[in-house]
């Protein structure tokens, strides 16, 4: 299971930034090297981060995130969102005989051959 953790950073003073932010890097990097944290993204305007975490539950993700220094110092909170594959897309591969799927470089087109109706899905 994957959990998207959307971090919200409290406004930091310069002293807090200098003290807390460098301390956050080693434990976050350790989670990445242990393949627990699959991706990490920076949110615009220094409002926080987004982590994609490999765990068995949202509770496990919360436990991992509670070890990070900014969370320990109550300077960051996380909204946790379990995510998974877009399973309805698999149904397009097994469409009825009257439908066919065309894949382009940036689009997926479903064509209903009898009526030639098209639905375009952008990547």
XYZ file of N, CA and C in Angstrom:
369
model
N 0.841 -1.174 0.000
C 0.000 0.000 0.000
C 0.886 1.236 0.000
N 0.390 2.268 -0.606
C 1.092 3.545 -0.604
C 0.225 4.581 0.101
N 0.893 5.473 0.806
C 0.205 6.574 1.460
C 0.877 7.859 1.008
N 0.056 8.797 0.558
C 0.571 10.122 0.221
C 0.445 10.962 1.489
N 1.579 11.488 1.946
C 1.608 12.323 3.147
C 1.855 13.756 2.702
N 0.857 14.592 2.889
C 0.962 15.992 2.483
C 1.326 16.789 3.727
N 2.563 17.287 3.736
C 3.074 17.997 4.900
C 2.757 19.481 4.852
N 2.372 20.004 5.987
C 2.077 21.424 6.138
C 3.059 21.999 7.154
N 3.896 22.895 6.703
C 4.938 23.469 7.537
C 4.439 24.754 8.191
N 4.629 24.834 9.499
C 4.308 26.068 10.207
C 5.326 27.139 9.805
N 4.959 28.419 9.879
C 5.954 29.467 9.601
C 7.131 29.341 10.574
N 8.333 29.377 10.031
C 9.540 29.219 10.849
C 10.299 30.528 10.937
N 10.886 30.759 12.110
C 11.818 31.870 12.233
C 13.113 31.449 11.556
N 13.992 32.387 11.316
C 15.286 32.038 10.708
C 16.056 31.080 11.603
N 16.007 31.291 12.907
C 16.715 30.403 13.842
C 16.142 28.990 13.794
N 14.810 28.862 13.725
C 14.195 27.539 13.621
C 14.585 26.871 12.311
N 14.608 27.639 11.247
C 14.974 27.088 9.940
C 16.392 26.513 9.986
N 17.311 27.298 10.512
C 18.720 26.880 10.574
C 18.898 25.658 11.472
N 18.137 25.586 12.545
C 18.272 24.481 13.488
C 17.509 23.231 13.040
N 16.274 23.399 12.603
C 15.391 22.259 12.380
C 15.495 21.624 10.996
N 15.582 22.432 9.958
C 15.516 21.877 8.599
C 16.699 20.954 8.291
N 17.942 21.331 8.601
C 19.043 20.384 8.342
C 18.908 19.072 9.124
N 18.290 19.125 10.299
C 18.099 17.909 11.096
C 17.069 16.969 10.477
N 16.225 17.492 9.616
C 15.176 16.696 8.971
C 15.738 15.805 7.861
N 16.834 16.209 7.268
C 17.345 15.520 6.072
C 17.822 14.098 6.351
N 18.700 13.848 7.345
C 19.172 12.462 7.536
C 18.073 11.436 7.805
N 17.110 11.699 8.705
C 16.082 10.664 8.898
C 15.187 10.471 7.671
N 14.902 11.541 6.941
C 14.094 11.397 5.721
C 14.870 10.603 4.675
N 16.148 10.876 4.536
C 16.986 10.135 3.588
C 17.088 8.663 3.988
N 17.150 8.390 5.293
C 17.191 7.002 5.760
C 15.918 6.261 5.339
N 14.764 6.918 5.491
C 13.505 6.285 5.062
C 13.510 6.015 3.561
N 14.102 6.927 2.799
C 14.202 6.734 1.348
C 15.111 5.548 1.019
N 16.263 5.491 1.662
C 17.214 4.405 1.388
C 16.689 3.052 1.850
N 15.799 3.050 2.823
C 15.158 1.809 3.280
C 13.944 1.445 2.418
N 13.698 2.231 1.373
C 12.564 2.041 0.448
C 11.224 2.214 1.138
N 11.209 2.892 2.269
C 9.949 3.200 2.942
C 9.318 4.445 2.322
N 10.164 5.408 1.988
C 9.708 6.625 1.338
C 10.104 6.506 -0.128
N 9.107 6.397 -0.987
C 9.371 6.167 -2.402
C 9.671 7.468 -3.159
N 8.946 8.504 -2.816
C 9.119 9.787 -3.497
C 8.970 10.897 -2.477
N 9.629 12.007 -2.753
C 9.397 13.189 -1.939
C 9.433 14.406 -2.836
N 8.488 15.294 -2.592
C 8.298 16.481 -3.422
C 8.227 17.704 -2.534
N 8.716 18.807 -3.040
C 8.653 20.085 -2.341
C 7.422 20.847 -2.817
N 6.651 21.373 -1.888
C 5.490 22.182 -2.253
C 5.926 23.626 -2.453
N 5.295 24.322 -3.358
C 5.644 25.698 -3.691
C 5.555 26.605 -2.458
N 6.333 27.643 -2.475
C 6.325 28.688 -1.442
C 6.691 28.157 -0.053
N 7.503 27.097 -0.001
C 7.957 26.521 1.272
C 6.820 26.180 2.227
N 5.700 25.743 1.683
C 4.578 25.393 2.551
C 4.636 23.954 3.034
N 5.570 23.178 2.566
C 5.685 21.806 3.044
C 6.182 20.861 1.974
N 5.953 19.591 2.214
C 6.427 18.524 1.331
C 5.283 17.567 1.045
N 5.506 16.715 0.058
C 4.615 15.587 -0.197
C 5.502 14.351 -0.281
N 5.211 13.373 0.565
C 5.933 12.106 0.558
C 4.989 11.019 0.053
N 5.509 10.097 -0.749
C 4.788 8.871 -1.088
C 5.512 7.770 -0.330
N 4.780 7.114 0.576
C 5.386 6.173 1.519
C 4.846 4.770 1.268
N 5.749 3.781 1.279
C 5.374 2.371 1.152
C 5.179 1.784 2.549
N 3.930 1.520 2.911
C 3.598 1.003 4.236
C 2.416 0.050 4.120
N 2.077 -0.580 5.230
C 0.912 -1.480 5.210
C -0.370 -0.778 5.636
N -0.253 0.428 6.223
C -1.454 1.155 6.650
C -1.129 2.639 6.843
N -2.166 3.450 6.895
C -1.976 4.874 7.175
C -1.429 5.072 8.585
N -1.820 4.198 9.519
C -1.291 4.286 10.886
C 0.218 4.064 10.913
N 0.695 3.128 10.099
C 2.141 2.883 10.028
C 2.857 4.106 9.442
N 2.256 4.725 8.431
C 2.836 5.943 7.860
C 2.918 7.032 8.921
N 1.851 7.179 9.713
C 1.835 8.180 10.772
C 2.950 7.927 11.782
N 3.158 6.672 12.142
C 4.237 6.328 13.085
C 5.607 6.699 12.526
N 5.827 6.426 11.239
C 7.109 6.787 10.619
C 7.309 8.306 10.618
N 6.266 9.025 10.263
C 6.371 10.476 10.156
C 6.544 11.143 11.513
N 6.050 10.521 12.560
C 6.196 11.079 13.910
C 7.647 11.092 14.368
N 8.519 10.366 13.685
C 9.936 10.344 14.073
C 10.732 11.484 13.454
N 10.164 12.174 12.477
C 10.899 13.251 11.803
C 10.959 14.490 12.697
N 12.125 15.141 12.779
C 12.329 16.255 13.710
C 11.317 17.392 13.625
N 10.901 17.779 12.427
C 9.931 18.870 12.337
C 8.577 18.470 12.918
N 8.239 17.208 12.806
C 6.984 16.718 13.405
C 7.130 16.622 14.915
N 8.287 16.154 15.375
C 8.545 16.065 16.817
C 8.446 17.447 17.451
N 8.970 18.453 16.760
C 8.953 19.827 17.271
C 7.614 20.523 17.046
N 6.617 19.804 16.528
C 5.280 20.339 16.249
C 5.325 21.503 15.258
N 6.268 21.444 14.316
C 6.384 22.471 13.287
C 5.822 22.002 11.945
N 5.486 20.720 11.858
C 4.911 20.175 10.629
C 3.794 19.202 10.989
N 2.722 19.286 10.238
C 1.643 18.312 10.349
C 1.525 17.607 8.999
N 0.855 16.474 8.986
C 0.656 15.727 7.754
C -0.806 15.350 7.586
N -1.287 15.476 6.373
C -2.562 14.895 5.968
C -2.212 13.613 5.233
N -2.765 12.495 5.691
C -2.434 11.194 5.103
C -3.560 10.728 4.199
N -3.167 10.250 3.014
C -4.140 9.814 2.023
C -3.672 8.488 1.417
N -4.322 7.364 1.776
C -3.976 6.096 1.125
C -4.295 6.182 -0.371
N -3.381 5.710 -1.205
C -3.570 5.744 -2.651
C -3.220 4.385 -3.239
N -3.708 4.156 -4.438
C -3.421 2.903 -5.125
C -3.615 3.082 -6.611
N -3.444 2.020 -7.358
C -3.587 2.109 -8.808
C -5.007 2.499 -9.208
N -5.112 3.117 -10.341
C -6.413 3.516 -10.891
C -7.008 2.278 -11.540
N -7.661 1.435 -10.761
C -8.143 0.143 -11.259
C -9.175 0.233 -12.371
N -10.044 1.246 -12.433
C -10.978 1.276 -13.569
C -10.284 1.359 -14.924
N -9.062 1.865 -14.980
C -8.357 1.920 -16.265
C -8.112 0.526 -16.832
N -7.953 -0.454 -15.957
C -7.761 -1.820 -16.420
C -8.962 -2.348 -17.192
N -10.132 -1.828 -16.872
C -11.332 -2.261 -17.585
C -11.292 -1.826 -19.043
N -10.577 -0.742 -19.357
C -10.473 -0.302 -20.746
C -9.724 -1.312 -21.606
N -8.847 -2.064 -20.979
C -8.108 -3.078 -21.727
C -8.976 -4.285 -22.058
N -10.072 -4.439 -21.335
C -10.977 -5.569 -21.539
C -12.352 -5.037 -21.943
N -12.378 -4.165 -22.925
C -13.626 -3.539 -23.344
C -14.457 -4.491 -24.179
N -15.690 -4.103 -24.409
C -16.581 -4.933 -25.220
C -16.091 -4.957 -26.669
N -16.554 -5.911 -27.472
C -16.073 -6.038 -28.852
C -16.284 -4.778 -29.688
N -17.263 -3.933 -29.351
C -17.517 -2.731 -30.126
C -16.587 -1.575 -29.787
N -15.684 -1.755 -28.820
C -14.770 -0.679 -28.422
C -13.334 -1.070 -28.705
N -12.527 -0.096 -29.004
C -11.091 -0.353 -29.100
C -10.357 0.808 -28.448
N -9.163 0.548 -28.018
C -8.358 1.540 -27.313
C -7.138 1.859 -28.163
N -6.883 3.149 -28.388
C -5.692 3.604 -29.095
C -4.843 4.378 -28.109
N -3.589 4.046 -28.016
C -2.683 4.771 -27.129
C -1.743 5.617 -27.965
N -1.757 6.924 -27.687
C -0.810 7.844 -28.306
C 0.263 8.190 -27.300
N 1.154 9.104 -27.655
C 2.239 9.445 -26.740
C 1.737 10.124 -25.482
N 0.701 10.954 -25.576
C 0.180 11.645 -24.397
C -1.314 11.452 -24.194
N -1.933 10.586 -24.971
C -3.375 10.396 -24.843
C -3.735 8.934 -24.941
N -4.884 8.631 -24.416
C -5.486 7.313 -24.571
C -6.873 7.573 -25.128
N -7.179 7.034 -26.303
C -8.459 7.286 -26.951
C -9.269 6.001 -26.963
N -10.501 6.088 -26.478
C -11.418 4.952 -26.531
C -12.405 5.249 -27.637
N -12.471 4.365 -28.626
C -13.325 4.595 -29.783
C -14.410 3.530 -29.808
N -15.644 3.973 -29.839
C -16.776 3.077 -29.991
C -16.991 2.928 -31.496
N -16.579 1.809 -32.049
C -16.559 1.653 -33.507
C -17.917 1.826 -34.179
N -19.010 1.288 -33.640
C -20.284 1.467 -34.357
C -20.699 2.924 -34.483
N -20.472 3.724 -33.459
C -20.881 5.116 -33.511
C -19.703 6.072 -33.728
N -18.477 5.599 -33.616
C -17.265 6.396 -33.712
C -17.240 7.540 -32.700
N -17.872 7.306 -31.548
C -17.774 8.259 -30.451
C -16.379 8.101 -29.829
N -15.772 9.214 -29.450
C -14.441 9.159 -28.873
C -14.428 9.809 -27.502
N -13.703 9.177 -26.612
C -13.436 9.759 -25.313
C -11.915 9.848 -25.201
N -11.386 11.044 -24.968
C -9.943 11.216 -24.873
C -9.555 11.408 -23.416
N -8.596 10.641 -22.973
C -8.068 10.747 -21.625
C -6.646 11.271 -21.736
N -6.374 12.403 -21.123
C -5.036 12.991 -21.161
C -4.189 12.397 -20.050
N -2.900 12.196 -20.306
C -1.963 11.758 -19.274
C -1.666 12.926 -18.381
